[in-house]
mmCIF file of C-alpha atoms in Angstrom:
data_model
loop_
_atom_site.group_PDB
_atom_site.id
_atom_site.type_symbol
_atom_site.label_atom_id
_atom_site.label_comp_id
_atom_site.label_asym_id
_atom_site.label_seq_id
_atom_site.Cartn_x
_atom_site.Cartn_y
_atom_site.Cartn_z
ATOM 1 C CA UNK A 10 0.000 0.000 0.000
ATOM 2 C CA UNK A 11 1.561 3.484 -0.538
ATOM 3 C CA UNK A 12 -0.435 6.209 0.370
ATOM 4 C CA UNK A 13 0.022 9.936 -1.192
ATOM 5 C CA UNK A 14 -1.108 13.050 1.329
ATOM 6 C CA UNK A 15 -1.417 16.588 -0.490
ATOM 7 C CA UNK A 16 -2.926 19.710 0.169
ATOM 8 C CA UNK A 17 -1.020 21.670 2.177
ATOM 9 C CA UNK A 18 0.879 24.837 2.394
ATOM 10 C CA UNK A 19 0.603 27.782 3.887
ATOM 11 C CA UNK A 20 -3.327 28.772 5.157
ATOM 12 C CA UNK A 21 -4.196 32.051 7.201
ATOM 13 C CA UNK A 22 -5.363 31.939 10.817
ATOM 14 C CA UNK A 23 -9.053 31.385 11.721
ATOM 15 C CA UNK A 24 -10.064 29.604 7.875
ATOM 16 C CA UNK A 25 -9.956 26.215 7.287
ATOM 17 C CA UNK A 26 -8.059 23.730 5.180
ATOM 18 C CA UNK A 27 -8.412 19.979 4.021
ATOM 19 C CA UNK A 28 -6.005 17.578 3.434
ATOM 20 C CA UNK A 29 -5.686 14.025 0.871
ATOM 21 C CA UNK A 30 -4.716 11.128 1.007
ATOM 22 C CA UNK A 31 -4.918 8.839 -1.532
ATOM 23 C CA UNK A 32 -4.198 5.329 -1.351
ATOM 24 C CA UNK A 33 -2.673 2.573 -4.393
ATOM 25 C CA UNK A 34 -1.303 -0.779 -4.225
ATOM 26 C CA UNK A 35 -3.047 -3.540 -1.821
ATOM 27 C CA UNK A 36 -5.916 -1.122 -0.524
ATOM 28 C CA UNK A 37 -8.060 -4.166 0.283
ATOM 29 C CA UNK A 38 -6.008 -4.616 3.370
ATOM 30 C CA UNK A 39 -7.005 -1.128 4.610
ATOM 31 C CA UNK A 40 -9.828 -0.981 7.511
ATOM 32 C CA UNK A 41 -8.678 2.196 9.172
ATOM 33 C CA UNK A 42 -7.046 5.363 8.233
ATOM 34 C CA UNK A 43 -5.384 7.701 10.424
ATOM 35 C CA UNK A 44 -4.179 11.218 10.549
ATOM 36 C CA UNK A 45 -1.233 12.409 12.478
ATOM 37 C CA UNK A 46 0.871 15.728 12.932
ATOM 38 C CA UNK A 47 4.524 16.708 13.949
ATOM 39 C CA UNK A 48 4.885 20.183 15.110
ATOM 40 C CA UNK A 49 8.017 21.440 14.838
ATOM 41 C CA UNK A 50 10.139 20.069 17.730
ATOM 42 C CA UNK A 51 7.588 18.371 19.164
ATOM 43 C CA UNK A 52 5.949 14.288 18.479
ATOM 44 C CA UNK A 53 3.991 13.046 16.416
ATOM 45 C CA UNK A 54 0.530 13.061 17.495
ATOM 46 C CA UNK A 55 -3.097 11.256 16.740
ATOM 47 C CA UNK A 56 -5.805 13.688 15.065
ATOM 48 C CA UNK A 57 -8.449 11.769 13.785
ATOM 49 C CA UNK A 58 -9.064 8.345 12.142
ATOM 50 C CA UNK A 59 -11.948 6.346 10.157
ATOM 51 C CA UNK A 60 -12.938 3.247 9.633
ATOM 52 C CA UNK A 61 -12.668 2.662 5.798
ATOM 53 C CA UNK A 62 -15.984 0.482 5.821
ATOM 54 C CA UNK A 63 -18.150 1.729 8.577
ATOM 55 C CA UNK A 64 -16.996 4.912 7.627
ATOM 56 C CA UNK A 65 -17.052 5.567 11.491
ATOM 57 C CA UNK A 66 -14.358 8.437 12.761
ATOM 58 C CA UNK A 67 -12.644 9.404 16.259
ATOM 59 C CA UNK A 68 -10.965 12.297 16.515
ATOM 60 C CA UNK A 69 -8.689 13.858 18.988
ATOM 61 C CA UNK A 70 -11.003 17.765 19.181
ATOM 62 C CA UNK A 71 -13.669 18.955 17.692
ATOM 63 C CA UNK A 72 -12.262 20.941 15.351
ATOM 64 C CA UNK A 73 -11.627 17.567 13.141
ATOM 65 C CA UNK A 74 -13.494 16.208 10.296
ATOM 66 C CA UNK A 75 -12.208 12.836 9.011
ATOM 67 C CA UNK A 76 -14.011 11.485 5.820
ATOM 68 C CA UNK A 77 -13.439 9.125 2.725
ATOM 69 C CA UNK A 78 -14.215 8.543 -1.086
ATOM 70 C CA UNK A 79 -13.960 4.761 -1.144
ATOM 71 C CA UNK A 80 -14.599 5.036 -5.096
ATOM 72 C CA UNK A 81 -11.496 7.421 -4.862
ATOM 73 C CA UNK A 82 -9.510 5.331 -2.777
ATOM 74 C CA UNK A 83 -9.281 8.754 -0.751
ATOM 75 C CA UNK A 84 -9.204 10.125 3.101
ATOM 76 C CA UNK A 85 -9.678 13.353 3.599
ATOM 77 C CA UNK A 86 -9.402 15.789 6.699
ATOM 78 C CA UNK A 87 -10.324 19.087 7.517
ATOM 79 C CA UNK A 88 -9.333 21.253 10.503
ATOM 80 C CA UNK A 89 -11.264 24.042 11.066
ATOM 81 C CA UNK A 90 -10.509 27.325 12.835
ATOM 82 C CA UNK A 91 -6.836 26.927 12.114
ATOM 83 C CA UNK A 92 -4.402 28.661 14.597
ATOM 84 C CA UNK A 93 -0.607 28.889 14.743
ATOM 85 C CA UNK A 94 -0.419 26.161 16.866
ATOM 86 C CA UNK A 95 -1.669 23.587 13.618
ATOM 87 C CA UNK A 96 1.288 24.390 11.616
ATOM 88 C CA UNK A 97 3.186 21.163 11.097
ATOM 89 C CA UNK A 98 3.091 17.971 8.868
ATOM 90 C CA UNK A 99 0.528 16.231 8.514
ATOM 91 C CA UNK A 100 0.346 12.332 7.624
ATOM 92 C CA UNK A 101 -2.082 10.220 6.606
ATOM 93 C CA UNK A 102 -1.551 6.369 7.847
ATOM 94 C CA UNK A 103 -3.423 3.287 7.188
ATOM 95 C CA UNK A 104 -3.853 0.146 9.068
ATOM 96 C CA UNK A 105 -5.347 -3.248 9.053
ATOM 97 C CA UNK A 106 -6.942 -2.430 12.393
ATOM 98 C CA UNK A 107 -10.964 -2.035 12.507
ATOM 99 C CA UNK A 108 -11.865 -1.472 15.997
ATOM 100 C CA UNK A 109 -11.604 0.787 18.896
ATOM 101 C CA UNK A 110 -9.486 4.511 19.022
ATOM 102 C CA UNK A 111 -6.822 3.480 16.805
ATOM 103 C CA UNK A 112 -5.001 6.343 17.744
ATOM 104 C CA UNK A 113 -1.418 5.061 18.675
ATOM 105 C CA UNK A 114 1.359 5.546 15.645
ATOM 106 C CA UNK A 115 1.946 1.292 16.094
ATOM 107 C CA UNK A 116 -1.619 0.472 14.999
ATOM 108 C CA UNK A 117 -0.571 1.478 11.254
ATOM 109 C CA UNK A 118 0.860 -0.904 8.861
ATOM 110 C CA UNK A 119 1.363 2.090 5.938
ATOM 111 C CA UNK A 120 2.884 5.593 6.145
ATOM 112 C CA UNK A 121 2.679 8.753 3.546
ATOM 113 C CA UNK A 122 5.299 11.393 3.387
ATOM 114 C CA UNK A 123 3.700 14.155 5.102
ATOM 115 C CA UNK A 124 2.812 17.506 3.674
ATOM 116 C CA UNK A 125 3.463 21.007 5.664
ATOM 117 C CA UNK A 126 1.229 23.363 6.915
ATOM 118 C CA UNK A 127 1.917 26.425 7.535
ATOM 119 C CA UNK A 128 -0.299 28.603 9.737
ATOM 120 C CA UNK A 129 -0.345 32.355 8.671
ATOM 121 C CA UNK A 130 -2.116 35.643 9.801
#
């Protein structure tokens, strides 16, 4: 499975922004996708996931929205009210796992490469 993030870049300060991933290869072995961020100096942490069938998400705030295009092979996610403290890279994961939280970095089988944002006023 390789999985392909885009969208970022550099957003202003209150608006929103969403974020793809889009997944090739062996996607029949995806049941969950996650999102993740790396501030600058800081870890990696959980945002929000979904379950690629149930289409069922968990997030990490409310100011997530997870969602998917299973005809596009594509997870999306939006943060909303963007402030400084969202600039980072963001990655999309995927995982054979299809229940509970999934929200630790060890519960995904498949990586992307990340794509910056960048926070603005």
């Amino acid at each position: 499975v390789q999985l392909q993030a885009s969208g970022g870049g550099l957003v202003q300060a209150g608006g929103s922004l969403r974020l793809s991933c889009t997944a090739s290869g062996r996607t029949g072995d995806i049941n969950s996708v996650g999102w993740f961020r790396q501030a600058p100096g800081k870890d990696r942490t959980f945002v929000g996931r979904i379950l690629w069938g149930s289409g069922t998400t968990y997030y990490a705030g409310d100011r997530f929205t997870v969602s998917r295009d299973s005809a596009k092979n594509t997870a999306y996610l939006q943060v909303h009210s963007l402030t400084f403290e969202d600039t980072a890279v963001y990655y999309c994961a995927a995982g054979p796992t299809r229940f509970g939280a999934i929200k630790e970095p060890y519960e995904y089988k498949y990586w992307g490469r990340g794509t910056l944002v960048t926070v603005s006023s």
